[in-house]
Coordinates of C-alpha atoms in Angstrom, one line a residue:
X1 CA 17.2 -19.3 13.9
X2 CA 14.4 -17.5 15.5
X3 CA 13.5 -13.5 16.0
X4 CA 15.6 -13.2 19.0
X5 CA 19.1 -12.9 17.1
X6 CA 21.4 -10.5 18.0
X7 CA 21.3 -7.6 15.7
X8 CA 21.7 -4.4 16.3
X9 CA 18.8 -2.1 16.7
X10 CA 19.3 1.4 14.9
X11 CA 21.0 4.4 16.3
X12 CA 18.9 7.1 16.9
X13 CA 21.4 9.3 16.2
X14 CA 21.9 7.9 12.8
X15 CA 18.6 7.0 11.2
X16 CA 16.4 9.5 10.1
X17 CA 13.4 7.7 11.5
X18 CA 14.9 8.0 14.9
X19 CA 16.3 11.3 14.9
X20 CA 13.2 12.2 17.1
X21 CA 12.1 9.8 19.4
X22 CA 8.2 11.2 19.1
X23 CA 8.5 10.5 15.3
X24 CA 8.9 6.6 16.2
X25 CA 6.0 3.6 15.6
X26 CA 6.3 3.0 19.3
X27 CA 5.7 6.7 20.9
X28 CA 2.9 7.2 18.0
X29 CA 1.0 3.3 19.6
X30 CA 1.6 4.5 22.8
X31 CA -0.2 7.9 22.0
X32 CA -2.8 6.5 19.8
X33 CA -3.6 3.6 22.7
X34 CA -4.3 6.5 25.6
X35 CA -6.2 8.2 23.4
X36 CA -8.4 5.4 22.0
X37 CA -9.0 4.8 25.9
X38 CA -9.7 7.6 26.9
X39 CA -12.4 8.0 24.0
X40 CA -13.8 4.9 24.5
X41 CA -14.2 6.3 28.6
X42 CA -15.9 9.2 27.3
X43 CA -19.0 7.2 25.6
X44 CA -18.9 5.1 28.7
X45 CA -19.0 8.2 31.0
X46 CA -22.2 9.8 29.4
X47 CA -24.5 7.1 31.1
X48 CA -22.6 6.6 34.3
X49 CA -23.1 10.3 34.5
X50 CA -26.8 9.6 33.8
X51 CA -27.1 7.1 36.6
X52 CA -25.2 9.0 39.0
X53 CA -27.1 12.0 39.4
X54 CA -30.4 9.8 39.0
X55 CA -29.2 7.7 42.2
X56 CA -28.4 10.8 43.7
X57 CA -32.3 12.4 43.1
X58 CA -33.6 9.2 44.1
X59 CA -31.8 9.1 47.6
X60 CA -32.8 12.7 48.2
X61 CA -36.2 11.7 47.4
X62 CA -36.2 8.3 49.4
X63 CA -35.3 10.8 52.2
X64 CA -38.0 13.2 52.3
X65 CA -40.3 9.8 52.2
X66 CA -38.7 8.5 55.4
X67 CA -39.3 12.2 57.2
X68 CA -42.6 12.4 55.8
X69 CA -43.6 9.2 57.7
X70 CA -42.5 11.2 60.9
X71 CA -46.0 12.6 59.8
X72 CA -48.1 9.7 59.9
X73 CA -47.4 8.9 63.6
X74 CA -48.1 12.9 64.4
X75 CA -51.4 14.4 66.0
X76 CA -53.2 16.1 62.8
X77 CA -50.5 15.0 60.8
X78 CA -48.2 18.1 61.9
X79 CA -45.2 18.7 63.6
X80 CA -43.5 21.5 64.9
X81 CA -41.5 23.7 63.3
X82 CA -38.1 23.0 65.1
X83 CA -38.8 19.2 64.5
X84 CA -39.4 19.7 60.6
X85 CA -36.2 22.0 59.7
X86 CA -34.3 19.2 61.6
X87 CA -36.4 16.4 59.3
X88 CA -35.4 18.6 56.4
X89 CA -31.9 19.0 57.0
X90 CA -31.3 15.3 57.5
X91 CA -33.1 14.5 54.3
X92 CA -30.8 17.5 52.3
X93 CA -33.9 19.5 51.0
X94 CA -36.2 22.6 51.4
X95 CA -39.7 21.3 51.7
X96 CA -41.9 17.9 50.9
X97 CA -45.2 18.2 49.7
X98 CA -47.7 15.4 49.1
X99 CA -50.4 15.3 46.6
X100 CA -53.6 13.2 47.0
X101 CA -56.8 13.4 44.7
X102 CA -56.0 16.6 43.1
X103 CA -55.0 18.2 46.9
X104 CA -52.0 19.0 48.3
X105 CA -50.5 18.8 51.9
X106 CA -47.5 20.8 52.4
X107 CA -45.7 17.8 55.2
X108 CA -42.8 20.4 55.5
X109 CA -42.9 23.5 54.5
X110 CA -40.1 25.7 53.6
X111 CA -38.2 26.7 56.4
X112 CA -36.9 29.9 54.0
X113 CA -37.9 32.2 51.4
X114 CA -37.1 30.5 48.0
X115 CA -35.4 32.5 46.0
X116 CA -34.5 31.3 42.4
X117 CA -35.5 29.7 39.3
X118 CA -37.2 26.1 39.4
X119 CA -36.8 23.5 37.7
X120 CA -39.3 20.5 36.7
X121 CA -38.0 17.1 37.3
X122 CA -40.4 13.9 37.5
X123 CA -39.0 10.6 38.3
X124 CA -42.1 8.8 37.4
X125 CA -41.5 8.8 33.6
X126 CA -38.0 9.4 32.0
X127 CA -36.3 8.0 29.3
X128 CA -33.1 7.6 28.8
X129 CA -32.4 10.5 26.2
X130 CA -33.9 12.5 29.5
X131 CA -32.0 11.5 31.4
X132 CA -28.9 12.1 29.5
X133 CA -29.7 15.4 28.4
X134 CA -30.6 16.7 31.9
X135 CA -27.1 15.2 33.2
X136 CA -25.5 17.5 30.5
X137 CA -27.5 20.5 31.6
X138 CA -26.7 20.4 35.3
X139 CA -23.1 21.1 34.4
X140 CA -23.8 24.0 33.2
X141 CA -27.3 24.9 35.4
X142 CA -27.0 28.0 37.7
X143 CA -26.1 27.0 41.5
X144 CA -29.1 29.2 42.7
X145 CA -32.0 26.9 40.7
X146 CA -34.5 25.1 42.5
X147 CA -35.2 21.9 41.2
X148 CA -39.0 20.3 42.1
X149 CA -38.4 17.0 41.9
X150 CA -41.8 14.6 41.3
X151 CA -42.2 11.1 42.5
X152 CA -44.2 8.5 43.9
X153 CA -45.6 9.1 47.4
X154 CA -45.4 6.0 50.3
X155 CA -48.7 4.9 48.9
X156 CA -48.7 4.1 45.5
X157 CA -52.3 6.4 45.1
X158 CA -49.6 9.5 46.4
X159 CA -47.2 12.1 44.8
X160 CA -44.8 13.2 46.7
X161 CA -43.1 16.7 45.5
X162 CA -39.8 17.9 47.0
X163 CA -37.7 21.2 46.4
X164 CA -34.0 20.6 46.7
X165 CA -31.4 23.0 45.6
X166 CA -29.4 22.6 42.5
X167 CA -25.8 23.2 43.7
X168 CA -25.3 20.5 45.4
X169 CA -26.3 18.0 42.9
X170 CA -23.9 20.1 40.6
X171 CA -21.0 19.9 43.4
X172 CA -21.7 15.9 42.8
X173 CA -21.5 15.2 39.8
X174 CA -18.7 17.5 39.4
X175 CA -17.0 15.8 42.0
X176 CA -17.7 12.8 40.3
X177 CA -16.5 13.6 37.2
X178 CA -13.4 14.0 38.0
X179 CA -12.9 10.9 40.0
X180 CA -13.9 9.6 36.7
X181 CA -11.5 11.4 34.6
X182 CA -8.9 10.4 36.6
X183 CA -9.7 6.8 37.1
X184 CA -10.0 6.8 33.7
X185 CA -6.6 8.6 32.6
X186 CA -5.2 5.8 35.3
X187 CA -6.5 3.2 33.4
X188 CA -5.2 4.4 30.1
X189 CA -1.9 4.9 30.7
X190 CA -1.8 1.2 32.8
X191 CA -3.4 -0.2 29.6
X192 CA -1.3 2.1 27.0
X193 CA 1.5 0.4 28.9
X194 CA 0.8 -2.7 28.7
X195 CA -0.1 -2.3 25.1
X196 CA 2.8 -0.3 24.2
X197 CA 5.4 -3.3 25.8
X198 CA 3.3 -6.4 24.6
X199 CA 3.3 -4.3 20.7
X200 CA 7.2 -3.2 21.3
X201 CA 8.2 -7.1 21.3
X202 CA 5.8 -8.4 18.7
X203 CA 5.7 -5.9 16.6
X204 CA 7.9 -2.6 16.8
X205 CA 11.3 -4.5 17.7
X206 CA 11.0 -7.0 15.0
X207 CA 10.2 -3.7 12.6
X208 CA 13.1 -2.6 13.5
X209 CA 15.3 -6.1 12.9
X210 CA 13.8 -5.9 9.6
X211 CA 14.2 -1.8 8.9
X212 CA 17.6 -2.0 9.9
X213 CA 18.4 -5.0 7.7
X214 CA 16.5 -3.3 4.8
X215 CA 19.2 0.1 5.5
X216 CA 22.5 -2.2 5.6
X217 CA 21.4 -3.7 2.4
X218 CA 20.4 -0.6 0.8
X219 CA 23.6 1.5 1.5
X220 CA 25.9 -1.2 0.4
X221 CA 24.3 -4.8 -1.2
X222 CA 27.3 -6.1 -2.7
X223 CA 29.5 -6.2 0.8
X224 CA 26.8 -6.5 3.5
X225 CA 27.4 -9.8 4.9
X226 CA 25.5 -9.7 8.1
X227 CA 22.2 -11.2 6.8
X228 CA 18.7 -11.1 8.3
X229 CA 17.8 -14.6 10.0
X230 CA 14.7 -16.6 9.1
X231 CA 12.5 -16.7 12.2
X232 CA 9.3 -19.1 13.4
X233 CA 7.2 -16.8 13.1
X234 CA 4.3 -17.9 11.3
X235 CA 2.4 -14.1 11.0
X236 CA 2.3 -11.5 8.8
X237 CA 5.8 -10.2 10.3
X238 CA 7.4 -13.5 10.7
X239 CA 6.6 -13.9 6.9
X240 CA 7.9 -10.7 5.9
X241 CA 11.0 -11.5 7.7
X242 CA 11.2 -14.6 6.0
X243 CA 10.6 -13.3 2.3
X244 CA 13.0 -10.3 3.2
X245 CA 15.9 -12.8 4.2
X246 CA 15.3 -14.8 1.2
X247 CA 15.5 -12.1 -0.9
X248 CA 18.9 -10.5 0.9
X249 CA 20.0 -14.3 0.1
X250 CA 19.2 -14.6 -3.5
X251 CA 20.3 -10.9 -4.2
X252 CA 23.8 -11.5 -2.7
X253 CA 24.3 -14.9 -4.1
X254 CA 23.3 -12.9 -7.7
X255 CA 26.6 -10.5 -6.7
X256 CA 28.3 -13.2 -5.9
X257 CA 27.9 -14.2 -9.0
X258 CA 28.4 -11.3 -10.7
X259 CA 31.7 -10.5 -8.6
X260 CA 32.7 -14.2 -10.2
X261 CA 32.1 -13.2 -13.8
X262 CA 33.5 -10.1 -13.1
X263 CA 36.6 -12.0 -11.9
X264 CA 36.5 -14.4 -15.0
X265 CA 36.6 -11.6 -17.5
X266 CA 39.2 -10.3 -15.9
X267 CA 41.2 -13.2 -15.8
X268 CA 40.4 -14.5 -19.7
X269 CA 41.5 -10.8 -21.0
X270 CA 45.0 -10.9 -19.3
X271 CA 45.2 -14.9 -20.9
X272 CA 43.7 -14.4 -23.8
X273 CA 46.4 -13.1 -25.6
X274 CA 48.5 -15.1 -24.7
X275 CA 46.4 -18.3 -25.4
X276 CA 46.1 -16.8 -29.1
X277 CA 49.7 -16.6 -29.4
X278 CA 50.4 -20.2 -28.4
X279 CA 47.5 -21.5 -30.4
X280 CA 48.7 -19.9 -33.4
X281 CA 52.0 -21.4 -32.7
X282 CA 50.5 -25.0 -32.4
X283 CA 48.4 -24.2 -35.7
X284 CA 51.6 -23.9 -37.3
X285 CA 52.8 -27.4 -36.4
X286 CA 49.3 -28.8 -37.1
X287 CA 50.6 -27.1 -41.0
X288 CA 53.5 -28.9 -41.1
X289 CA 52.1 -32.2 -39.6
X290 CA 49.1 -31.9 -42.8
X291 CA 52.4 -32.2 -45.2
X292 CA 53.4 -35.3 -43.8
X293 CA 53.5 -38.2 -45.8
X294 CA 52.4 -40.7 -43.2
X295 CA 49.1 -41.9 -43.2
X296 CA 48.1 -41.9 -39.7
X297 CA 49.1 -38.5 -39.7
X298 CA 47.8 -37.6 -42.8
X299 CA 44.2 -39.3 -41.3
X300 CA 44.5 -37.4 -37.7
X301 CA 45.5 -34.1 -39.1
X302 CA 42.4 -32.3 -40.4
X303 CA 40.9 -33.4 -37.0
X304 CA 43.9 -31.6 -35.3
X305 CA 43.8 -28.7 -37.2
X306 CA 39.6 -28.5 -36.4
X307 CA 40.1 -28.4 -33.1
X308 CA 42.8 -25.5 -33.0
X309 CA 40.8 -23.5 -34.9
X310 CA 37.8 -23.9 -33.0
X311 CA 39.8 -23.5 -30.1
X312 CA 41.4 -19.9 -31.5
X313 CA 37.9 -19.2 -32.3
X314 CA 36.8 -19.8 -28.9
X315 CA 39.5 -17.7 -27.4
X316 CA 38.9 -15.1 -29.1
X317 CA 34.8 -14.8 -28.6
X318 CA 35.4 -16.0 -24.7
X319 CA 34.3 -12.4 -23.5
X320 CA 31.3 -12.2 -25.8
X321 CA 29.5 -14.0 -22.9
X322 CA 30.0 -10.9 -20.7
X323 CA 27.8 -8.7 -23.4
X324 CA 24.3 -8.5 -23.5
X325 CA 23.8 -10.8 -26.6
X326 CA 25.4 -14.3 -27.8
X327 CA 27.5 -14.2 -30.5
X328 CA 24.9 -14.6 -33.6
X329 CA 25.0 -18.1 -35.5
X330 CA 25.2 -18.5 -38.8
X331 CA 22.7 -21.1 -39.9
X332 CA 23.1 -23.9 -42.4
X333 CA 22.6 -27.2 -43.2
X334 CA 24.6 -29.5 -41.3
X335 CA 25.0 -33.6 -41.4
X336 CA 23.9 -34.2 -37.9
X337 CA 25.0 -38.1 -37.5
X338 CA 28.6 -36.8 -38.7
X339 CA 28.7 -33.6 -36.3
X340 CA 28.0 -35.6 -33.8
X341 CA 30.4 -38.4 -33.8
X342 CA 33.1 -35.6 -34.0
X343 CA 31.9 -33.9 -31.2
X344 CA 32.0 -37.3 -29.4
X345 CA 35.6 -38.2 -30.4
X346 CA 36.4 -34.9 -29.1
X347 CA 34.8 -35.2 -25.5
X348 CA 34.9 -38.8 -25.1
X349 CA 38.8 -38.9 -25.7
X350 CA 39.5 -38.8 -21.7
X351 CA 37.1 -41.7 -21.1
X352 CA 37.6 -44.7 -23.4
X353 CA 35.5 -46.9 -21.5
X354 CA 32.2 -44.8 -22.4
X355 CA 30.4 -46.2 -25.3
X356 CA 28.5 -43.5 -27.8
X357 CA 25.6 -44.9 -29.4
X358 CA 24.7 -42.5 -32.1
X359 CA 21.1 -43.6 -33.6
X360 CA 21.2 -40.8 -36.4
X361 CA 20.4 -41.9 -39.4
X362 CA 23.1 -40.8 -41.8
X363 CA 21.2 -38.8 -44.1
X364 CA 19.6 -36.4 -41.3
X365 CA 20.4 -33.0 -41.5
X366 CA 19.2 -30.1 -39.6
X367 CA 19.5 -26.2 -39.8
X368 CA 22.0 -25.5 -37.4
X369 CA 25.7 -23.2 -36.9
X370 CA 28.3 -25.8 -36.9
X371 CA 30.4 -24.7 -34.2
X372 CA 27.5 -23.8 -32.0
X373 CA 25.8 -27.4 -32.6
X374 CA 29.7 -28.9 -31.6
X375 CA 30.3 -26.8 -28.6
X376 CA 26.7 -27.7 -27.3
X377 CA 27.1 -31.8 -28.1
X378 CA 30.4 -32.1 -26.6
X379 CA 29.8 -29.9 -24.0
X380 CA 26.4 -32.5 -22.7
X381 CA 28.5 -35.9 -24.0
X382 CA 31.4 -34.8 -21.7
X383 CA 29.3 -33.8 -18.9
X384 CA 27.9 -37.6 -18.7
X385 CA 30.9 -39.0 -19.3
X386 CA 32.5 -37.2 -16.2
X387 CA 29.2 -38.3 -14.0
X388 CA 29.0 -41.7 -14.8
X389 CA 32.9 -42.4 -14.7
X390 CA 32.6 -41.1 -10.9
X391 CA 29.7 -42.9 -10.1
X392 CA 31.1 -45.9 -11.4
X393 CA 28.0 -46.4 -13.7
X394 CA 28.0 -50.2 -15.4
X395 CA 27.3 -49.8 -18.2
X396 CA 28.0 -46.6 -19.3
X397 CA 26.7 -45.3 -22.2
X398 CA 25.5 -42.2 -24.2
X399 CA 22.3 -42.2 -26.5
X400 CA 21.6 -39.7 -29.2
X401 CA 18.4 -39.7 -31.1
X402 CA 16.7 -37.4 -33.4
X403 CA 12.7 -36.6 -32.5
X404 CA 11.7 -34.4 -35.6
X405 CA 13.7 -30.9 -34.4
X406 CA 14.8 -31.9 -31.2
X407 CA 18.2 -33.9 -30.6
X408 CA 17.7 -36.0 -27.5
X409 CA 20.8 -36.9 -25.6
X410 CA 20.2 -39.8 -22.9
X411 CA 22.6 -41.3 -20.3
X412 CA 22.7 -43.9 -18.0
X413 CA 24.4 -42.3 -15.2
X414 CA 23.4 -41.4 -11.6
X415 CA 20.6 -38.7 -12.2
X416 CA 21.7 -35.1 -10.6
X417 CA 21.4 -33.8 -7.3
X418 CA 18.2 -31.9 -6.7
X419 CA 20.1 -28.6 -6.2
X420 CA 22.1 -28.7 -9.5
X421 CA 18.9 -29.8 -11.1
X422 CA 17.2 -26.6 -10.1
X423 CA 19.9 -24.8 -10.9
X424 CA 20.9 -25.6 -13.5
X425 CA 21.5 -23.1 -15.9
X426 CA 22.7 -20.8 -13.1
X427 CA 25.8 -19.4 -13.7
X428 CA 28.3 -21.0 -10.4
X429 CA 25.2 -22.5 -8.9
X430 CA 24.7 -26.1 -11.1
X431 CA 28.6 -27.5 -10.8
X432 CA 28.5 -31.0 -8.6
X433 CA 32.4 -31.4 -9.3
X434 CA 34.9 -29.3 -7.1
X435 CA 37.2 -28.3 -10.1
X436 CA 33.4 -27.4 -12.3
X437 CA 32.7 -23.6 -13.0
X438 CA 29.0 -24.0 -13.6
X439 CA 29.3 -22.1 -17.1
X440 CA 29.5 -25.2 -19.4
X441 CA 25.3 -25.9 -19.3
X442 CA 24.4 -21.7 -19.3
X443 CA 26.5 -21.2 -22.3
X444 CA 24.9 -24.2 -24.0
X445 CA 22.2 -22.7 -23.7
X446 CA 22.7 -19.3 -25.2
X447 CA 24.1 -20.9 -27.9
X448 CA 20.9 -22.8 -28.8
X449 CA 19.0 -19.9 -28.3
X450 CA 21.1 -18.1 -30.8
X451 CA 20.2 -20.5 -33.0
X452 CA 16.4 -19.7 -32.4
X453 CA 16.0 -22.5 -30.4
X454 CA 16.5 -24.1 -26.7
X455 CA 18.3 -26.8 -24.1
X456 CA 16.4 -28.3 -21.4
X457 CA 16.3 -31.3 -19.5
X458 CA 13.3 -33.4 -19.9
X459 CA 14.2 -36.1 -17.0
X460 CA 16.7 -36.9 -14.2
X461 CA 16.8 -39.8 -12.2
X462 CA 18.9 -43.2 -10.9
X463 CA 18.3 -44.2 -14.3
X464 CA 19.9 -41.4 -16.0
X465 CA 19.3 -38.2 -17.2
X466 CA 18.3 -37.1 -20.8
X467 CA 18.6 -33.5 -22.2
X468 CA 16.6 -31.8 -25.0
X469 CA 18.3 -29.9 -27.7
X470 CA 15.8 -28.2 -29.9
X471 CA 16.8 -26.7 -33.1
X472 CA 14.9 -24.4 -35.8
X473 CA 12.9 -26.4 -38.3
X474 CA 14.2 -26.5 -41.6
X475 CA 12.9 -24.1 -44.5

């Protein structure tokens, strides 16, 4: 499955992150994205500025060069005074005066008294910090200054020196200023846009997949069915989508399980009574069997009467798997070739064709509860008797061996599937047969670990499968 599944996006009217749709991740990027611009414009604007009103002083200046050279071509290097206010105007300042070996020659005088502070300016060596800080001052200079602007003449041996007024320059870069502004609030919000629909698909609706998910689970995790898909996605998102949706799946399939053992305890406390009373019953004709005179009876008797009480015993302590602790075993020293051939006329009784092989020697004992040590062997010698009578397994045979403490149990059957092997001792989760609860191997379990031990399962494969039974040492 990928992102695009369809699931709901929240209500704004019912999450509290949406109640207000300022307060949301995509309002707050779109905010944060103008203003980011808009600083970023503002450090950029600062030279622009700077260049701007230098390109304007230079034009001026390039100006009152070209009417100066009206000069050159003039008798006595004059001109009258309707000619130069007209050469003034055109060039947009008051007067041009040139300076040559320490003397000056006023080319066009003022045409007007100059009223008004000046203002030093020389274009023949700035630097940059200057530049920038006279830009910031003409914003706030008066409009009456008078700036005298210094620069090279039309001969490189020249100065030229022309008074312009400050207002218009201010007028300029005001002007210009705000054609920067806003091109530049243009820009943002074009760019914030783009941002803010680009982030809203890759980012803020996929939040939202995920936040509404995390809600649904949160308000009710043992119904919520509606699960959050995996997606292909291979960034930090598409990873936390994944890990999320595992988890929703692992949490639900633990209430699952726990809705099952809540159903099983149920179920064994409405039976259980009744299982004791019919068990007691058969005890008593197991009684009157054990006065029989025949042999055969006499022989199969004890055996009988063994397994009812095991099986009242069992009935009654079913529940006990429900608490937090086994039932506590009772540790002693058992004949461990003898408790296991029991156990394996017991479990083996369906499936004649099974051959036991028990290489115990008959003087091996080992610390272990009796009952515990029976439930656990049957429990593993019917287990791969059922597997290899289904799989047709020729031959099929059971191997029990004794390594020090541990009790190894080997089989020639099919191996297990890779899923029951990893779960294994999963309550529901291990079961390959349809009719199989998936309890037998986790309650094996518990009871070895009562016994300060363990059951594990060393190997699986075509060739079989062998479990490890660990037991205390002895004292």
């Amino acid at each position: 499955m990928n992102d695009t599944a369809d699931l709901p996006l929240p209500d704004p009217d019912r999450t509290r992150a949406g109640a207000r749709w300022f307060n949301s991740l995509s309002f707050r990027l779109f905010g944060l994205t103008i203003l980011a611009i808009l600083v970023v414009e503002a450090f950029i604007f600062v030279p622009s500025a700077s260049g701007f009103r230098t390109t304007w002083l230079t034009e001026r200046v390039e100006a009152a060069r070209i009417a100066s050279l009206a000069l050159e071509a003039a008798p006595d290097r004059s001109v009258s005074e309707e000619l130069s206010a007209q050469l003034l105007k055109y060039a947009e300042v008051w007067a041009v005066t040139e300076m040559e070996d320490d003397m000056r020659f006023q080319l066009l005088p003022a045409q007007m008294p100059l009223d008004g502070g000046m203002h030093m300016l020389d274009l023949r060596e700035t630097t940059s910090m200057n530049r920038v800080g006279n830009t910031f001052g003409a914003f706030f200079a008066p409009d009456d200054r008078i700036l005298v602007v210094t620069a090279r003449g039309v001969e490189d041996d020249r100065v030229i020196e022309v008074l312009m007024p400050q207002a218009p320059m201010k007028s300029a870069l005001l002007a210009y200023a705000r054609r920067i502004a806003g091109l530049s609030l243009l820009i943002a919000l074009a760019a914030a846009t783009i941002i803010y629909v680009l982030l809203h698909l890759l980012v803020v609706r996929p939040m939202q997949r995920v936040t509404l998910s995390v809600e649904q689970f949160r308000m009710d995790p043992g119904a919520w069915t509606r699960r959050l898909p995996h997606t292909k996605r291979r960034d930090e998102i598409g990873r936390a989508q994944n890990a999320l949706a595992d988890m929703e799946s692992a949490v639900a399939e633990s209430f699952r399980q726990r809705s099952h053992l809540a159903e099983l305890g149920t179920a064994v406390a409405k039976i259980n009574h009744d299982l004791r009373n019919s068990l007691a019953s058969a005890q008593l004709v197991s009684d009157s069997l054990a006065r029989s005179e025949d042999a055969r009876v006499q022989k199969a008797a004890p055996r009988l009467e063994r397994a009812l009480t095991r099986a009242i015993k069992l009935a009654t302590e079913t529940l006990d798997y429900g608490k937090a602790t086994p039932q506590p075993a009772e540790l002693e020293g058992v004949g461990l070739r003898q408790a296991l051939d029991e156990a394996a006329d017991e479990a083996l009784a369906a499936w004649p064709s099974v051959e036991f092989v028990n290489n115990v020697h008959m003087l091996d004992h080992v610390m272990a509860d009796p009952d515990h040590l029976h439930r656990i062997a049957s429990n593993l010698i019917r287990n791969a008797a059922e597997a290899m009578s289904a799989a047709g397994s020729d031959p099929s045979r059971i191997f029990v061996s004794l390594e020090t403490n541990d009790i190894i149990f080997t089989d020639t059957g099919p191996g297990l599937p890779d899923k029951a092997a990893q779960n294994l001792f999963t309550p529901f989760a291990a079961t390959t047969r349809q009719t199989g609860t998936g309890l037998g191997l986790v309650i094996a379990r518990e009871l070895a670990r009562s016994m300060g031990g363990d059951l594990s399962l060393s190997e699986t494969g075509p060739d079989g499968s062998v479990f490890r039974l660990t037991l205390p040492p002895q004292d």
